[in-house]
């Protein structure tokens, strides 16, 4: 099967108690948008992200106070924490001393080989992996001159060159990312890097935008790469509540058939045949299942009429097909009962809870 990273045998990197790469499941990451020094706000956001299914969390470390807060944050959360650092190697050292499970840096902007070597020594001592994260918005000048603009080749070269700085220091506990806000550039850059090395890859389309445009860009970029068998951990970047990033990441994995867990809703677009308030109902169901925990995979079909409704509803674990002001309720392929439109949400939720 093309999924599950089977076509790329990467090294394995350990981030806290989570393994990235090799045959390990593809993990969902997110990043907080609170001030990391505000421990209360950051912990509260991370706990919400954990509940939504986040498996690795990254926090920005722009100052010493943020680095020192990592220890207090880690005491109260349950997933590995990654410290995101730019320019100042002392922050990388402080973040690791404070308990960061992984750091994300650009080795080329840490102030030279000596400072990078201090980072590498501590990372080695503590078993902390380093993500080499390059971004189209901050590509090195010489590569911009060589390629004219942030092309896929430029991004991949930058990333591999930064990784080489760590390899020169005999460090290979590395994850790579090379993000662009352009979907095709992102896909091509990762494809080049995937062929050139065996490091695990952290996938993402950066600065993807607000909910709709960001989800579309991320689904295309991350989804295409995963379909090609490339990628070991993912982060959907959205300009909104990061909980939406986690939900979107879970959707991508589920819709590609990589991870069959959670509740999938199938609903029809409605047309002139529909005689029930299906759009409102589909949104109500979506809201009602938010945060519902289920280890198994459940498919819910919400259909407007008798044309495609019974077929889809029968194929789902639970489904409804609209009539005139009422629905037929299906469970595991069989008609269970007929329900009035006003009662259908409650009936659906009651049956869903039994399945969970
Ligand atoms: Fe139209 Fe019925 Fe198909 Fe929904 S299931 S789109 S209402 S024909």
mmCIF file of N, CA and C in Angstrom, residues 189-243:
data_model
loop_
_atom_site.group_PDB
_atom_site.id
_atom_site.type_symbol
_atom_site.label_atom_id
_atom_site.label_comp_id
_atom_site.label_asym_id
_atom_site.label_seq_id
_atom_site.Cartn_x
_atom_site.Cartn_y
_atom_site.Cartn_z
ATOM 1 N N UNK A 189 9.528 20.628 -3.062
ATOM 2 C CA UNK A 189 10.691 20.726 -2.167
ATOM 3 C C UNK A 189 10.814 19.459 -1.320
ATOM 4 N N UNK A 190 9.706 19.010 -0.763
ATOM 5 C CA UNK A 190 9.747 17.794 0.058
ATOM 6 C C UNK A 190 10.108 16.573 -0.786
ATOM 7 N N UNK A 191 9.608 16.541 -2.018
ATOM 8 C CA UNK A 191 9.900 15.396 -2.874
ATOM 9 C C UNK A 191 11.408 15.311 -3.132
ATOM 10 N N UNK A 192 12.009 16.472 -3.389
ATOM 11 C CA UNK A 192 13.464 16.483 -3.633
ATOM 12 C C UNK A 192 14.206 16.004 -2.379
ATOM 13 N N UNK A 193 13.807 16.550 -1.226
ATOM 14 C CA UNK A 193 14.502 16.183 0.018
ATOM 15 C C UNK A 193 14.292 14.710 0.359
ATOM 16 N N UNK A 194 13.088 14.201 0.078
ATOM 17 C CA UNK A 194 12.794 12.798 0.399
ATOM 18 C C UNK A 194 13.699 11.865 -0.401
ATOM 19 N N UNK A 195 14.029 12.273 -1.610
ATOM 20 C CA UNK A 195 14.912 11.434 -2.428
ATOM 21 C C UNK A 195 16.362 11.551 -1.982
ATOM 22 N N UNK A 196 16.689 12.711 -1.395
ATOM 23 C CA UNK A 196 18.097 12.988 -1.102
ATOM 24 C C UNK A 196 18.549 12.524 0.281
ATOM 25 N N UNK A 197 17.615 12.197 1.173
ATOM 26 C CA UNK A 197 18.049 11.839 2.529
ATOM 27 C C UNK A 197 17.075 10.860 3.177
ATOM 28 N N UNK A 198 17.440 10.344 4.337
ATOM 29 C CA UNK A 198 16.540 9.420 5.030
ATOM 30 C C UNK A 198 16.091 9.977 6.377
ATOM 31 N N UNK A 199 16.110 11.292 6.506
ATOM 32 C CA UNK A 199 15.592 11.895 7.738
ATOM 33 C C UNK A 199 14.060 11.913 7.703
ATOM 34 N N UNK A 200 13.416 11.752 8.868
ATOM 35 C CA UNK A 200 11.961 11.911 8.891
ATOM 36 C C UNK A 200 11.580 13.331 8.480
ATOM 37 N N UNK A 201 10.424 13.454 7.863
ATOM 38 C CA UNK A 201 9.988 14.768 7.380
ATOM 39 C C UNK A 201 8.742 15.249 8.106
ATOM 40 N N UNK A 202 8.818 16.496 8.540
ATOM 41 C CA UNK A 202 7.686 17.180 9.175
ATOM 42 C C UNK A 202 7.018 17.986 8.063
ATOM 43 N N UNK A 203 5.772 17.641 7.739
ATOM 44 C CA UNK A 203 5.100 18.285 6.598
ATOM 45 C C UNK A 203 4.240 19.466 7.022
ATOM 46 N N UNK A 204 4.209 20.473 6.160
ATOM 47 C CA UNK A 204 3.300 21.584 6.386
ATOM 48 C C UNK A 204 3.393 22.582 5.257
ATOM 49 N N UNK A 205 2.282 23.243 4.987
ATOM 50 C CA UNK A 205 2.286 24.384 4.075
ATOM 51 C C UNK A 205 2.222 25.585 5.003
ATOM 52 N N UNK A 206 3.195 26.458 4.909
ATOM 53 C CA UNK A 206 3.254 27.535 5.903
ATOM 54 C C UNK A 206 2.372 28.714 5.513
ATOM 55 N N UNK A 207 2.013 29.504 6.506
ATOM 56 C CA UNK A 207 1.204 30.706 6.272
ATOM 57 C C UNK A 207 0.077 30.401 5.289
ATOM 58 N N UNK A 208 -0.612 29.294 5.555
ATOM 59 C CA UNK A 208 -1.607 28.801 4.590
ATOM 60 C C UNK A 208 -2.867 29.659 4.564
ATOM 61 N N UNK A 209 -3.104 30.437 5.625
ATOM 62 C CA UNK A 209 -4.250 31.338 5.597
ATOM 63 C C UNK A 209 -5.291 31.010 6.655
ATOM 64 N N UNK A 210 -6.459 31.578 6.478
ATOM 65 C CA UNK A 210 -7.537 31.380 7.444
ATOM 66 C C UNK A 210 -8.222 30.035 7.172
ATOM 67 N N UNK A 211 -9.275 29.751 7.935
ATOM 68 C CA UNK A 211 -9.797 28.380 7.966
ATOM 69 C C UNK A 211 -9.994 27.728 6.590
ATOM 70 N N UNK A 212 -10.814 28.334 5.735
ATOM 71 C CA UNK A 212 -11.124 27.636 4.474
ATOM 72 C C UNK A 212 -9.900 27.547 3.567
ATOM 73 N N UNK A 213 -9.257 28.694 3.306
ATOM 74 C CA UNK A 213 -8.122 28.637 2.366
ATOM 75 C C UNK A 213 -6.975 27.834 2.970
ATOM 76 N N UNK A 214 -6.787 27.944 4.259
ATOM 77 C CA UNK A 214 -5.689 27.216 4.906
ATOM 78 C C UNK A 214 -5.912 25.718 4.886
ATOM 79 N N UNK A 215 -7.132 25.306 5.127
ATOM 80 C CA UNK A 215 -7.422 23.868 5.117
ATOM 81 C C UNK A 215 -7.262 23.316 3.700
ATOM 82 N N UNK A 216 -7.689 24.080 2.725
ATOM 83 C CA UNK A 216 -7.566 23.597 1.332
ATOM 84 C C UNK A 216 -6.086 23.473 0.954
ATOM 85 N N UNK A 217 -5.320 24.547 1.216
ATOM 86 C CA UNK A 217 -3.891 24.487 0.870
ATOM 87 C C UNK A 217 -3.192 23.348 1.602
ATOM 88 N N UNK A 218 -3.479 23.221 2.878
ATOM 89 C CA UNK A 218 -2.803 22.187 3.668
ATOM 90 C C UNK A 218 -3.211 20.797 3.207
ATOM 91 N N UNK A 219 -4.502 20.632 2.922
ATOM 92 C CA UNK A 219 -4.958 19.310 2.483
ATOM 93 C C UNK A 219 -4.289 18.939 1.175
ATOM 94 N N UNK A 220 -4.177 19.912 0.273
ATOM 95 C CA UNK A 220 -3.540 19.626 -1.011
ATOM 96 C C UNK A 220 -2.056 19.306 -0.828
ATOM 97 N N UNK A 221 -1.379 20.156 -0.077
ATOM 98 C CA UNK A 221 0.074 19.986 0.092
ATOM 99 C C UNK A 221 0.401 18.742 0.908
ATOM 100 N N UNK A 222 -0.134 18.690 2.109
ATOM 101 C CA UNK A 222 0.172 17.558 2.993
ATOM 102 C C UNK A 222 -0.416 16.277 2.406
ATOM 103 N N UNK A 223 -1.658 16.383 1.918
ATOM 104 C CA UNK A 223 -2.337 15.197 1.393
ATOM 105 C C UNK A 223 -1.610 14.595 0.207
ATOM 106 N N UNK A 224 -1.154 15.437 -0.710
ATOM 107 C CA UNK A 224 -0.446 14.920 -1.886
ATOM 108 C C UNK A 224 0.831 14.203 -1.464
ATOM 109 N N UNK A 225 1.572 14.835 -0.556
ATOM 110 C CA UNK A 225 2.832 14.217 -0.115
ATOM 111 C C UNK A 225 2.578 12.887 0.585
ATOM 112 N N UNK A 226 1.583 12.870 1.468
ATOM 113 C CA UNK A 226 1.283 11.617 2.169
ATOM 114 C C UNK A 226 0.868 10.541 1.172
ATOM 115 N N UNK A 227 0.109 10.943 0.172
ATOM 116 C CA UNK A 227 -0.320 9.983 -0.831
ATOM 117 C C UNK A 227 0.877 9.416 -1.600
ATOM 118 N N UNK A 228 1.935 10.247 -1.722
ATOM 119 C CA UNK A 228 3.159 9.787 -2.377
ATOM 120 C C UNK A 228 4.016 8.946 -1.423
ATOM 121 N N UNK A 229 3.554 8.825 -0.183
ATOM 122 C CA UNK A 229 4.320 8.033 0.786
ATOM 123 C C UNK A 229 5.397 8.842 1.486
ATOM 124 N N UNK A 230 5.283 10.182 1.395
ATOM 125 C CA UNK A 230 6.300 11.063 1.998
ATOM 126 C C UNK A 230 5.691 11.771 3.203
ATOM 127 N N UNK A 231 6.415 11.751 4.317
ATOM 128 C CA UNK A 231 5.950 12.503 5.487
ATOM 129 C C UNK A 231 5.780 11.616 6.701
ATOM 130 N N UNK A 232 6.215 12.139 7.852
ATOM 131 C CA UNK A 232 6.207 11.342 9.083
ATOM 132 C C UNK A 232 5.441 12.017 10.200
ATOM 133 N N UNK A 233 5.265 13.327 10.098
ATOM 134 C CA UNK A 233 4.500 14.073 11.090
ATOM 135 C C UNK A 233 3.960 15.302 10.376
ATOM 136 N N UNK A 234 2.778 15.781 10.786
ATOM 137 C CA UNK A 234 2.172 16.880 10.022
ATOM 138 C C UNK A 234 1.723 18.019 10.937
ATOM 139 N N UNK A 235 1.766 19.231 10.385
ATOM 140 C CA UNK A 235 1.156 20.366 11.070
ATOM 141 C C UNK A 235 0.388 21.189 10.046
ATOM 142 N N UNK A 236 -0.889 21.327 10.279
ATOM 143 C CA UNK A 236 -1.704 22.209 9.443
ATOM 144 C C UNK A 236 -1.570 23.602 10.064
ATOM 145 N N UNK A 237 -1.153 24.587 9.264
ATOM 146 C CA UNK A 237 -1.000 25.969 9.778
ATOM 147 C C UNK A 237 -2.231 26.774 9.435
ATOM 148 N N UNK A 238 -2.915 27.296 10.425
ATOM 149 C CA UNK A 238 -4.103 28.104 10.152
ATOM 150 C C UNK A 238 -4.084 29.378 10.971
ATOM 151 N N UNK A 239 -4.607 30.455 10.383
ATOM 152 C CA UNK A 239 -4.738 31.700 11.131
ATOM 153 C C UNK A 239 -6.059 31.637 11.895
ATOM 154 N N UNK A 240 -6.106 30.838 12.918
ATOM 155 C CA UNK A 240 -7.298 30.736 13.762
ATOM 156 C C UNK A 240 -6.962 29.897 14.988
ATOM 157 N N UNK A 241 -7.967 29.535 15.760
ATOM 158 C CA UNK A 241 -7.744 28.703 16.935
ATOM 159 C C UNK A 241 -6.980 27.439 16.518
ATOM 160 N N UNK A 242 -5.824 27.165 17.149
ATOM 161 C CA UNK A 242 -5.051 25.995 16.716
ATOM 162 C C UNK A 242 -5.789 24.667 16.870
ATOM 163 N N UNK A 243 -6.854 24.636 17.649
ATOM 164 C CA UNK A 243 -7.655 23.405 17.730
ATOM 165 C C UNK A 243 -8.121 23.003 16.334
#
